[in-house]
mmCIF file of C-alpha atoms and ligand atoms in Angstrom:
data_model
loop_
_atom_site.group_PDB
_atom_site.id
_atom_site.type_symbol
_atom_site.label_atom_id
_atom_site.label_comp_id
_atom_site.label_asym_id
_atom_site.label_seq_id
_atom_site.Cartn_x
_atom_site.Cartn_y
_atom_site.Cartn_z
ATOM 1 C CA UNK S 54 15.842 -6.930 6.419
ATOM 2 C CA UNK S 55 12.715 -7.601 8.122
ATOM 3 C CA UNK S 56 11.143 -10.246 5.850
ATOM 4 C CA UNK S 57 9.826 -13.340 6.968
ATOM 5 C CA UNK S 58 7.291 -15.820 5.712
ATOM 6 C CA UNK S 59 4.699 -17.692 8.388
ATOM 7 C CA UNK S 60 1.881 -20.299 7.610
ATOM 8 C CA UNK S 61 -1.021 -18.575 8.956
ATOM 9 C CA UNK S 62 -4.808 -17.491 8.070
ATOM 10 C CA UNK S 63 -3.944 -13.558 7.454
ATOM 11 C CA UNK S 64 -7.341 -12.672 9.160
ATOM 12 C CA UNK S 65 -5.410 -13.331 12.915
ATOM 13 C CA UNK S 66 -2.189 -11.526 12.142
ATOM 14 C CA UNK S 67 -1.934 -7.757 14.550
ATOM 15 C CA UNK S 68 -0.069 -5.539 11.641
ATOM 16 C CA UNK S 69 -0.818 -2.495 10.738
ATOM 17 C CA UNK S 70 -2.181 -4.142 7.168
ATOM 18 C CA UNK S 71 -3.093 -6.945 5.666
ATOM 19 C CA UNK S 72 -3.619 -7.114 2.053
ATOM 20 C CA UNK S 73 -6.391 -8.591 0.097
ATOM 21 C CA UNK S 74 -6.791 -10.537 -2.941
ATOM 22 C CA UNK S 75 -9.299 -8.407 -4.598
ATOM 23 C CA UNK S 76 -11.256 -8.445 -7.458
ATOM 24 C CA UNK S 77 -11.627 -5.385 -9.410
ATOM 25 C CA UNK S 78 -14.910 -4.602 -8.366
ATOM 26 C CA UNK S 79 -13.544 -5.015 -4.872
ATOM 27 C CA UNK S 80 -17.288 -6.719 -4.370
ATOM 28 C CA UNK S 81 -16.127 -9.567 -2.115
ATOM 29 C CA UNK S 82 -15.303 -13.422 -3.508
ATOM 30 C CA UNK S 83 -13.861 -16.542 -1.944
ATOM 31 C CA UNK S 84 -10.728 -17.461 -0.963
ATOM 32 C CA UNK S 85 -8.375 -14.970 0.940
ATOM 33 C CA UNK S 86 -11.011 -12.383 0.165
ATOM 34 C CA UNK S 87 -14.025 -14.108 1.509
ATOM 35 C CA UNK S 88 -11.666 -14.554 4.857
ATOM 36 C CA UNK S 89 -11.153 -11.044 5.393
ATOM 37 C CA UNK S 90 -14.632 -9.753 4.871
ATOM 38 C CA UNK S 91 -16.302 -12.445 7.363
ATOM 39 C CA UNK S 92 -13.675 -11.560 10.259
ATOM 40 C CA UNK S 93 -14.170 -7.581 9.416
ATOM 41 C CA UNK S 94 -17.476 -7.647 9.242
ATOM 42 C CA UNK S 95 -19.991 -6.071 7.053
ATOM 43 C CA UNK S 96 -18.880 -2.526 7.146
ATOM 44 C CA UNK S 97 -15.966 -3.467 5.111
ATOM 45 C CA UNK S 98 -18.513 -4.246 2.017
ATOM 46 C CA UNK S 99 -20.011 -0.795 2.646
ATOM 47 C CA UNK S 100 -16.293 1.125 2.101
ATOM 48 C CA UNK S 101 -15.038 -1.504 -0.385
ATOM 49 C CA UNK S 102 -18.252 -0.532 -2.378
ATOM 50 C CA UNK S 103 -17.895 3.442 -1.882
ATOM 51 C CA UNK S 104 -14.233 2.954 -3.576
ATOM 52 C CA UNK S 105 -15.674 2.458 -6.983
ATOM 53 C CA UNK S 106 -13.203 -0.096 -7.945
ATOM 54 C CA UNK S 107 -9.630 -0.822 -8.813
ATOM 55 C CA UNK S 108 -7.969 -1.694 -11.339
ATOM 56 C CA UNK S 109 -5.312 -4.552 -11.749
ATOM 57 C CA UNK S 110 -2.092 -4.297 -10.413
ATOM 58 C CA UNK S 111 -3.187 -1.364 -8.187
ATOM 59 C CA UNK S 112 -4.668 -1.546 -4.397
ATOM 60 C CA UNK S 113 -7.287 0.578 -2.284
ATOM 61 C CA UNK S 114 -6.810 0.841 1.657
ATOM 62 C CA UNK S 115 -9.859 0.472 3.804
ATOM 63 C CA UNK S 116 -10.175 0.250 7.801
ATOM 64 C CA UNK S 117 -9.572 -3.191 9.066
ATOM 65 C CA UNK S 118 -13.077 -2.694 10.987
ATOM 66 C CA UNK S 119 -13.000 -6.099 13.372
ATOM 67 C CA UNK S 120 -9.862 -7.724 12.189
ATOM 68 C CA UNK S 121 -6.893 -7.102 14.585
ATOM 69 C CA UNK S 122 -5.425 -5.321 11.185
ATOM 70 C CA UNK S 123 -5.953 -1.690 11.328
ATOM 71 C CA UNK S 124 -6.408 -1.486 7.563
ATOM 72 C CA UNK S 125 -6.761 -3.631 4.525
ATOM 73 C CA UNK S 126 -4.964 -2.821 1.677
ATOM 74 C CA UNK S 127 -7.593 -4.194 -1.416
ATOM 75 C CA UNK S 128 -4.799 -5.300 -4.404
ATOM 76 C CA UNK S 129 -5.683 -6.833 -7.357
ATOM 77 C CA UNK S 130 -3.720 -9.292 -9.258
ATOM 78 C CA UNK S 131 -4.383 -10.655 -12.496
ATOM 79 C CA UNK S 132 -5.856 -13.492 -14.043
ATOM 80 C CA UNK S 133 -3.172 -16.384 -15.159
ATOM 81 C CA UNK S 134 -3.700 -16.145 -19.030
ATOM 82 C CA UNK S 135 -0.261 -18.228 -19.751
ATOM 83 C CA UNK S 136 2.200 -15.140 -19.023
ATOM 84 C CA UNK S 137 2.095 -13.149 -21.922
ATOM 85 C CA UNK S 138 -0.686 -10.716 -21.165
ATOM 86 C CA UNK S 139 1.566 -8.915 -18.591
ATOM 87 C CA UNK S 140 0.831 -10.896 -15.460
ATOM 88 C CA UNK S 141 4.241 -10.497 -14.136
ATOM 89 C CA UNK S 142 4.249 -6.827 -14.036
ATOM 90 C CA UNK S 143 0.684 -6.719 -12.996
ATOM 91 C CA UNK S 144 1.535 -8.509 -10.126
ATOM 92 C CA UNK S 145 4.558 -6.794 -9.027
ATOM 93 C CA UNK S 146 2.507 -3.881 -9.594
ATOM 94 C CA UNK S 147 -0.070 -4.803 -5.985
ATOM 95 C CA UNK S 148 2.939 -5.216 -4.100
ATOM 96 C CA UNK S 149 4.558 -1.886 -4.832
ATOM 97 C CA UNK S 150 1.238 -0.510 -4.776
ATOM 98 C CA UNK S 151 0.268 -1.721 -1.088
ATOM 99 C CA UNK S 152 3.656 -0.636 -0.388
ATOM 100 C CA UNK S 153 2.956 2.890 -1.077
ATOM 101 C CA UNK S 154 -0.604 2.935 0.543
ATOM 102 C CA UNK S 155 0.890 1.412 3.862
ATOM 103 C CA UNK S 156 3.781 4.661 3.770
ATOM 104 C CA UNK S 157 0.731 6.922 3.213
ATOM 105 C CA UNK S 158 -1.136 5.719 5.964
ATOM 106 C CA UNK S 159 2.021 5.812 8.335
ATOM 107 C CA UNK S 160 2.079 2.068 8.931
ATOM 108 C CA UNK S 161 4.577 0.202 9.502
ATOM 109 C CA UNK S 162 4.080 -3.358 9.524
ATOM 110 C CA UNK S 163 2.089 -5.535 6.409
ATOM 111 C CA UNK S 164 1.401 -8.893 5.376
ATOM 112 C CA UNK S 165 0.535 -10.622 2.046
ATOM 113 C CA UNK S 166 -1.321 -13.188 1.187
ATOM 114 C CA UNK S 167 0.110 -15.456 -2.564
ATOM 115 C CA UNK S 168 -2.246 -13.110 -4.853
ATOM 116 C CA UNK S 169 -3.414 -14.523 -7.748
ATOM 117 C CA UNK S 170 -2.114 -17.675 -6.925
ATOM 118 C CA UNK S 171 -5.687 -19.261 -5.918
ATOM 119 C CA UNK S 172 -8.648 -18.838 -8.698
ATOM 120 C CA UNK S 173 -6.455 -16.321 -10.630
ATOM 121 C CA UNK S 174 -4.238 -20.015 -11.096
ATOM 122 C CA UNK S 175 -0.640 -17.817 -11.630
ATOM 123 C CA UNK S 176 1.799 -20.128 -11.283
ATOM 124 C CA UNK S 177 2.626 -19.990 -7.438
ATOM 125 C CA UNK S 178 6.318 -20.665 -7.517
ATOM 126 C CA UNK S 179 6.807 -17.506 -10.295
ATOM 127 C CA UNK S 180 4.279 -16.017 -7.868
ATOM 128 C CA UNK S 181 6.314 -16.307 -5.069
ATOM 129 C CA UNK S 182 9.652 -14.604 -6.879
ATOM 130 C CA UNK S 183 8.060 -11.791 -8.275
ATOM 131 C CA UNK S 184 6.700 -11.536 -4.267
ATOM 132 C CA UNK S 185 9.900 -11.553 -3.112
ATOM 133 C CA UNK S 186 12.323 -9.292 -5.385
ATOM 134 C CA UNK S 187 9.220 -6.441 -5.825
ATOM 135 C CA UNK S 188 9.281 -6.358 -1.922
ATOM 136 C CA UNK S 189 13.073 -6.193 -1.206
ATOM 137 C CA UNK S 190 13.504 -3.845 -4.084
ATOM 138 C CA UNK S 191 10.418 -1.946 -2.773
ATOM 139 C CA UNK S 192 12.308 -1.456 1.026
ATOM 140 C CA UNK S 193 15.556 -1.394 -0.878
ATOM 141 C CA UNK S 194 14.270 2.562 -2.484
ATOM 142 C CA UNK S 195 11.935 3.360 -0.028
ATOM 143 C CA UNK S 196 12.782 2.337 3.339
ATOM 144 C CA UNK S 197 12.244 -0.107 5.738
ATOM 145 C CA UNK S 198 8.738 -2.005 6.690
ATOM 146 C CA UNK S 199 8.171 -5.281 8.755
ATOM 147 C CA UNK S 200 6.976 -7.761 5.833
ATOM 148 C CA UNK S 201 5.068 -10.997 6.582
ATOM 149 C CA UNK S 202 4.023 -13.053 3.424
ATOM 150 C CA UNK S 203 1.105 -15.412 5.176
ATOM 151 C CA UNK S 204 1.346 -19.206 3.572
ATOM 152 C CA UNK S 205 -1.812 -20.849 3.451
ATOM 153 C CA UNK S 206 -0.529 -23.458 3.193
ATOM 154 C CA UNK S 207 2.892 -25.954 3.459
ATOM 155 C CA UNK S 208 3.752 -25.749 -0.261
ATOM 156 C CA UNK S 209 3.309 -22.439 -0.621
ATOM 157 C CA UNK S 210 5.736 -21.691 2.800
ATOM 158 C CA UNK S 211 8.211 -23.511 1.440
ATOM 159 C CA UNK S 212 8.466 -21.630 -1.919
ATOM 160 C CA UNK S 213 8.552 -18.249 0.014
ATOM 161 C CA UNK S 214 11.577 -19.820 2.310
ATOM 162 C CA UNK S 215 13.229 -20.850 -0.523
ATOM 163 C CA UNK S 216 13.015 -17.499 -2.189
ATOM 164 C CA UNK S 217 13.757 -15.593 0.899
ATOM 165 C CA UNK S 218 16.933 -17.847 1.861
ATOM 166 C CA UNK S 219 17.842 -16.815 -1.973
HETATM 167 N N1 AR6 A 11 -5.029 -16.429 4.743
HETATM 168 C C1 AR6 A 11 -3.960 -16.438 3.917
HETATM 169 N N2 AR6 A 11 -4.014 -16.934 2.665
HETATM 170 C C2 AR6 A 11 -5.193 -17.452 2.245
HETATM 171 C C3 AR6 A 11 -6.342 -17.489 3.053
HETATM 172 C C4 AR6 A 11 -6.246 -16.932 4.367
HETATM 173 N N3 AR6 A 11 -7.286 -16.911 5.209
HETATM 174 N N4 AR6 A 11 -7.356 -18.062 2.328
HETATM 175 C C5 AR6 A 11 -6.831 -18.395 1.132
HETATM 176 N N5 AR6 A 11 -5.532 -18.050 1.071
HETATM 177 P P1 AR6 A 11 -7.343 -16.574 -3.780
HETATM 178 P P2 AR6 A 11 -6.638 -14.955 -6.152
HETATM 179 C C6 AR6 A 11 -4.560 -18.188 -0.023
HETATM 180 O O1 AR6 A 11 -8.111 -17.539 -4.630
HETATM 181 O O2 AR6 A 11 -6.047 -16.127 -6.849
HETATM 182 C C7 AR6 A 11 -11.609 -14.122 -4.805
HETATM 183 O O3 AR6 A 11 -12.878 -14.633 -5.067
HETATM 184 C C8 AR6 A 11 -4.840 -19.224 -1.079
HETATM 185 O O4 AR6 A 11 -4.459 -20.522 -0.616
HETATM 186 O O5 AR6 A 11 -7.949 -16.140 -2.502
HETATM 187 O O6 AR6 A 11 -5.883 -13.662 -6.165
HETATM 188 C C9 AR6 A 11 -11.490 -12.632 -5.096
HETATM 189 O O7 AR6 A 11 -12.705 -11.958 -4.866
HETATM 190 C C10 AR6 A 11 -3.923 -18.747 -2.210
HETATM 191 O O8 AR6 A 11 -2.583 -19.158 -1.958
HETATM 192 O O9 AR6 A 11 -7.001 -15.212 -4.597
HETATM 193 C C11 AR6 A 11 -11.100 -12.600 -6.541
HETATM 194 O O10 AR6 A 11 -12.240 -12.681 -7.381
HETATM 195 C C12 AR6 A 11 -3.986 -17.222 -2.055
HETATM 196 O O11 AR6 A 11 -4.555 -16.986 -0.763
HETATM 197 C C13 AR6 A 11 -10.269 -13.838 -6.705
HETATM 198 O O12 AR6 A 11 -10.678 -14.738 -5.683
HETATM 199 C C14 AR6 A 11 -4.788 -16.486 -3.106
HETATM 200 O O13 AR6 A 11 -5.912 -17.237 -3.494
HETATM 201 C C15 AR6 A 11 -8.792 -13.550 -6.507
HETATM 202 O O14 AR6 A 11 -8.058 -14.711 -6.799
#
């Protein structure tokens, strides 16, 4: 299955989508967020703003405008509130979500950034599982995709090879 995990800034990957960790007003932020709208530019405030919102555990596809991405899939994850306020499903939730927007849009290839795992604060390791089984289960009903999960960072690579060696 075409599932790999790379340590990379998301902004510089060529796929047909990266996804966003969003907030529900889709109004910008820091973090992976902040990344994406300085390399796309400002016209990706102008759609993110015409979408009205989203709410959590759902996504919202844009054009990539400047990045090498052609689109950016907008999900949002939840907030960490100490796991029983839903977060898991909410979470699985933006990956089968961006999933389904990347089918729609006839793409092919997507990467993901750890959402929630930064400000949100879920815990990165559960993060990382719920990544991994929503995505493979995802391909498993609806067909193939090219799946990158883009680590920040060391730690967070290593949890994502460790799940995906699973
Ligand atoms: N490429 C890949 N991953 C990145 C990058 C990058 N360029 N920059 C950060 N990360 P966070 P959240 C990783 O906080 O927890 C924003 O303000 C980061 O190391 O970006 O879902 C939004 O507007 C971490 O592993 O997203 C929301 O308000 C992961 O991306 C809120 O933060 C997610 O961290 C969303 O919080």
């Amino acid at each position: 299955m075409p599932l790999r995990a790379v340590r990379a800034d998301i902004t510089t990957l060529a796929v047909d989508a990266i996804v966003n960790a969003a907030n529900f007003g889709l109004r910008g932020g820091g973090g992976v967020d902040g990344a994406i709208h300085r390399a796309a530019g400002p016209e990706l405030l102008a759609a993110c703003r015409a979408l009205g919102g989203c709410p959590t555990g759902q996504a919202r596809l844009t054009p990539g405008f400047r990045l090498p991405a052609r689109f950016v899939i907008h999900a949002v994850g939840p907030v960490w509130q100490g796991g029983g306020a839903g977060e898991a499903a909410l979470l699985a939730g933006c990956y089968r979500a961006a999933l389904a927007l990347l089918r729609e849009a006839g793409g092919q290839s997507i990467a993901f950034p750890a959402i929630s795992t930064g400000v949100y604060r879920f815990p990165p390791d559960r993060a990382a599982g719920i990544a991994v089984a929503t995505v493979r289960e995802a391909l498993a009903r609806h067909g193939e995709a090219d799946v990158t999960f883009a680590c920040f960072d060391a730690a967070t690579l290593s949890l994502y090879d460790k799940e995906l060696a699973a």
